[in-house]
mmCIF file of C-alpha atoms in Angstrom:
data_model
loop_
_atom_site.group_PDB
_atom_site.id
_atom_site.type_symbol
_atom_site.label_atom_id
_atom_site.label_comp_id
_atom_site.label_asym_id
_atom_site.label_seq_id
_atom_site.Cartn_x
_atom_site.Cartn_y
_atom_site.Cartn_z
ATOM 1 C CA VAL A 153 53.511 59.297 55.887
ATOM 2 C CA ALA A 154 53.305 55.464 55.648
ATOM 3 C CA ASP A 155 55.913 55.301 57.592
ATOM 4 C CA ALA A 156 56.011 58.112 60.497
ATOM 5 C CA GLN A 157 52.327 55.736 60.432
ATOM 6 C CA LYS A 158 54.623 52.154 61.219
ATOM 7 C CA TYR A 159 57.282 54.276 64.335
ATOM 8 C CA ARG A 160 54.638 55.487 65.803
ATOM 9 C CA TRP A 161 53.082 52.387 66.097
ATOM 10 C CA LYS A 162 56.086 50.292 67.143
ATOM 11 C CA ALA A 163 57.191 53.599 69.146
ATOM 12 C CA ARG A 164 53.803 52.297 71.033
ATOM 13 C CA HIS A 165 53.626 48.507 71.187
ATOM 14 C CA GLY A 166 56.599 47.338 70.157
ATOM 15 C CA ALA A 167 58.904 46.729 67.751
ATOM 16 C CA ASP A 168 58.174 42.821 66.479
ATOM 17 C CA ALA A 169 54.703 44.555 66.247
ATOM 18 C CA LEU A 170 51.997 43.353 63.042
ATOM 19 C CA VAL A 171 51.209 47.626 61.409
ATOM 20 C CA SER A 172 48.023 47.398 59.353
ATOM 21 C CA HIS A 173 45.950 50.416 60.034
ATOM 22 C CA GLY A 174 46.113 53.696 58.248
ATOM 23 C CA LEU A 175 47.887 53.111 55.082
ATOM 24 C CA TRP A 176 49.064 50.000 55.338
ATOM 25 C CA SER A 177 45.629 48.691 56.036
ATOM 26 C CA ILE A 178 45.573 48.748 52.050
ATOM 27 C CA SER A 179 48.658 48.453 50.919
ATOM 28 C CA ARG A 180 50.759 45.724 53.040
ATOM 29 C CA HIS A 181 54.188 48.640 51.804
ATOM 30 C CA PRO A 182 52.731 51.433 51.433
ATOM 31 C CA ASN A 183 56.515 53.435 51.463
ATOM 32 C CA PHE A 184 56.934 51.020 48.601
ATOM 33 C CA ALA A 185 53.896 51.824 46.532
ATOM 34 C CA GLY A 186 54.905 55.917 46.794
ATOM 35 C CA GLU A 187 57.792 54.976 45.635
ATOM 36 C CA MET A 188 56.649 53.192 42.525
ATOM 37 C CA VAL A 189 53.428 56.334 41.198
ATOM 38 C CA PHE A 190 56.449 58.567 41.822
ATOM 39 C CA HIS A 191 58.386 56.931 39.919
ATOM 40 C CA VAL A 192 55.478 56.158 37.063
ATOM 41 C CA GLY A 193 55.215 59.977 37.366
ATOM 42 C CA VAL A 194 58.060 61.199 36.379
ATOM 43 C CA MET A 195 58.681 57.558 33.909
ATOM 44 C CA LEU A 196 55.657 59.727 31.883
ATOM 45 C CA ALA A 197 56.323 63.414 32.415
ATOM 46 C CA GLY A 198 60.098 62.149 30.575
ATOM 47 C CA ILE A 199 57.495 60.744 28.064
ATOM 48 C CA ALA A 200 55.820 63.612 27.161
ATOM 49 C CA GLY A 201 58.487 66.043 27.295
ATOM 50 C CA ALA A 202 60.543 63.551 24.778
ATOM 51 C CA THR A 203 61.545 65.312 21.266
ATOM 52 C CA SER A 204 62.725 61.372 19.810
ATOM 53 C CA ALA A 205 61.680 58.313 20.325
ATOM 54 C CA ALA A 206 65.523 58.112 21.395
ATOM 55 C CA ALA A 207 64.480 60.272 24.193
ATOM 56 C CA ALA A 208 61.404 58.481 25.097
ATOM 57 C CA LEU A 209 63.011 55.747 25.766
ATOM 58 C CA LEU A 210 65.845 57.026 27.526
ATOM 59 C CA SER A 211 63.418 57.874 30.008
ATOM 60 C CA ALA A 212 61.226 55.527 29.970
ATOM 61 C CA LEU A 213 64.595 53.064 30.654
ATOM 62 C CA ALA A 214 66.203 54.411 34.621
ATOM 63 C CA PRO A 215 61.793 54.794 36.214
ATOM 64 C CA SER A 216 61.397 51.350 34.291
ATOM 65 C CA ALA A 217 64.392 49.460 36.232
ATOM 66 C CA PHE A 218 64.173 51.278 39.536
ATOM 67 C CA LEU A 219 59.498 49.556 39.746
ATOM 68 C CA GLY A 220 61.684 46.278 38.988
ATOM 69 C CA VAL A 221 63.893 46.803 41.816
ATOM 70 C CA MET A 222 61.146 48.281 44.182
ATOM 71 C CA ARG A 223 58.851 44.715 43.523
ATOM 72 C CA GLY A 224 62.041 43.004 44.202
ATOM 73 C CA ALA A 225 62.444 45.000 47.344
ATOM 74 C CA THR A 226 58.916 43.274 48.708
ATOM 75 C CA ARG A 227 58.793 39.784 47.482
ATOM 76 C CA ARG A 228 62.790 39.797 49.505
ATOM 77 C CA LEU A 229 60.959 41.772 52.992
ATOM 78 C CA GLU A 230 57.857 39.302 52.626
ATOM 79 C CA GLU A 231 59.801 36.296 52.728
ATOM 80 C CA ARG A 232 62.046 37.621 55.850
ATOM 81 C CA GLN A 233 58.840 38.386 56.987
ATOM 82 C CA LEU A 234 57.184 35.250 56.625
ATOM 83 C CA LEU A 235 59.940 33.314 58.508
ATOM 84 C CA PHE A 236 60.280 35.984 60.902
ATOM 85 C CA PHE A 237 56.298 35.602 61.442
ATOM 86 C CA GLU A 238 55.255 32.762 60.770
ATOM 87 C CA ARG A 239 57.944 31.239 63.728
ATOM 88 C CA ALA A 240 56.689 34.155 66.006
ATOM 89 C CA PRO A 241 53.999 33.474 68.594
ATOM 90 C CA PRO A 242 50.417 31.977 67.016
ATOM 91 C CA GLU A 243 48.577 34.816 67.741
ATOM 92 C CA LEU A 244 50.563 36.675 65.912
ATOM 93 C CA ARG A 245 50.993 34.201 62.947
ATOM 94 C CA ASP A 246 47.636 34.163 62.860
ATOM 95 C CA ARG A 247 47.418 38.239 62.599
ATOM 96 C CA TRP A 248 49.523 38.226 60.490
ATOM 97 C CA ARG A 249 48.305 35.349 57.906
ATOM 98 C CA ALA A 250 44.777 37.212 58.099
ATOM 99 C CA TYR A 251 46.112 40.667 56.914
ATOM 100 C CA VAL A 252 48.179 38.887 53.610
ATOM 101 C CA GLN A 253 45.329 37.452 52.477
ATOM 102 C CA SER A 254 43.345 40.101 53.076
ATOM 103 C CA THR A 255 45.706 42.851 51.894
ATOM 104 C CA PRO A 256 47.074 43.024 48.909
ATOM 105 C CA ARG A 257 50.983 43.440 48.927
ATOM 106 C CA LEU A 258 51.104 46.995 46.635
ATOM 107 C CA PHE A 259 48.177 47.737 45.145
ATOM 108 C CA PRO A 260 44.428 48.140 46.439
ATOM 109 C CA LEU A 261 42.944 46.946 43.174
ATOM 110 C CA PRO A 262 39.552 45.790 41.566
ATOM 111 C CA ALA A 263 39.142 41.856 42.113
ATOM 112 C CA ALA A 264 38.857 41.483 38.283
ATOM 113 C CA VAL A 265 42.385 42.528 38.002
ATOM 114 C CA GLN A 266 43.675 42.232 41.278
ATOM 115 C CA PRO A 267 47.878 39.793 40.745
ATOM 116 C CA ARG A 268 45.947 36.164 40.967
ATOM 117 C CA ALA A 269 49.751 34.444 42.170
ATOM 118 C CA ASP A 270 51.147 36.253 44.798
ATOM 119 C CA PRO A 271 53.359 33.905 46.245
ATOM 120 C CA ILE A 272 52.853 35.146 49.383
ATOM 121 C CA VAL A 273 49.478 34.535 49.979
ATOM 122 C CA ALA A 274 49.649 30.765 48.335
ATOM 123 C CA GLU A 275 52.840 29.929 51.120
ATOM 124 C CA VAL A 276 50.856 30.399 54.324
ATOM 125 C CA GLU A 277 47.751 29.072 52.975
ATOM 126 C CA GLU A 278 49.752 26.121 52.250
ATOM 127 C CA ARG A 279 51.169 26.523 56.235
ATOM 128 C CA GLN A 280 47.527 26.884 56.900
ATOM 129 C CA GLU A 281 46.684 23.620 55.708
ATOM 130 C CA GLN A 282 49.887 21.506 56.134
ATOM 131 C CA GLU A 283 48.706 22.291 60.185
ATOM 132 C CA THR A 284 45.334 21.431 59.482
ATOM 133 C CA ARG A 285 46.984 17.755 58.137
ATOM 134 C CA GLY A 286 49.623 18.473 60.476
ATOM 135 C CA ASP A 287 47.982 14.987 62.987
ATOM 136 C CA GLU A 288 47.267 12.926 60.362
ATOM 137 C CA ILE A 289 50.885 13.153 58.519
ATOM 138 C CA ALA A 290 52.752 12.902 61.656
ATOM 139 C CA GLY A 291 50.607 9.683 63.308
ATOM 140 C CA ILE A 292 51.385 8.716 59.041
ATOM 141 C CA LEU A 293 55.692 9.238 59.371
ATOM 142 C CA GLY A 294 55.425 8.115 63.021
ATOM 143 C CA ILE A 295 54.407 5.116 61.913
ATOM 144 C CA THR A 296 56.261 5.413 58.596
ATOM 145 C CA ALA A 297 59.236 5.475 61.012
ATOM 146 C CA GLY A 298 59.161 3.143 62.183
ATOM 147 C CA ALA A 299 58.308 0.779 59.781
ATOM 148 C CA GLY A 300 62.424 2.182 58.552
ATOM 149 C CA ALA A 301 63.555 1.454 62.269
ATOM 150 C CA VAL A 302 62.595 -2.091 61.376
ATOM 151 C CA THR A 303 63.405 -2.396 57.891
ATOM 152 C CA ALA A 304 66.928 -1.235 58.343
ATOM 153 C CA ALA A 305 67.281 -3.554 61.709
ATOM 154 C CA VAL A 306 66.130 -6.807 59.739
ATOM 155 C CA GLY A 307 68.432 -5.353 57.407
ATOM 156 C CA LEU A 308 71.439 -5.805 59.455
ATOM 157 C CA ILE A 309 70.912 -8.740 60.860
ATOM 158 C CA GLY A 310 71.067 -10.494 57.445
ATOM 159 C CA TRP A 311 73.536 -8.642 56.520
ATOM 160 C CA LEU A 312 75.193 -9.966 59.588
ATOM 161 C CA LEU A 313 74.035 -13.410 59.224
ATOM 162 C CA VAL A 314 75.046 -13.579 55.201
ATOM 163 C CA SER A 315 78.283 -12.091 56.046
#
């Protein structure tokens, strides 16, 4: 369902459009979340049907590994999205930032159990803060760069005089 929603949205609005409706409004990666739920079900069914502790362990092994692969895939995808949307026009970039800050990565959970350290949200917030400080930092860097150039020139002149 999530992939079909994404396909239809991008067919109408362009390949670079931000999909934030339907299932995408409750999860930034609903297709991965669905896969993860499926594999948790497979794992639980395998454990429930296991006839020994070894069988239960083996039943949990592959689905658990797959869950780790899916979590890693969402992180890598979000890193690519961060690079893309931070270079996008300001309106699209700002919509993506708001979407990331308001939509959980995988599962909509109550705030009390929602993971606090979402690295993409932290990165977006850091970039927003840098933009608000941008003008004053640019001024400081300009002064520092100017002072550095003067210091280098004075040092070069001093070295030439001494040599």
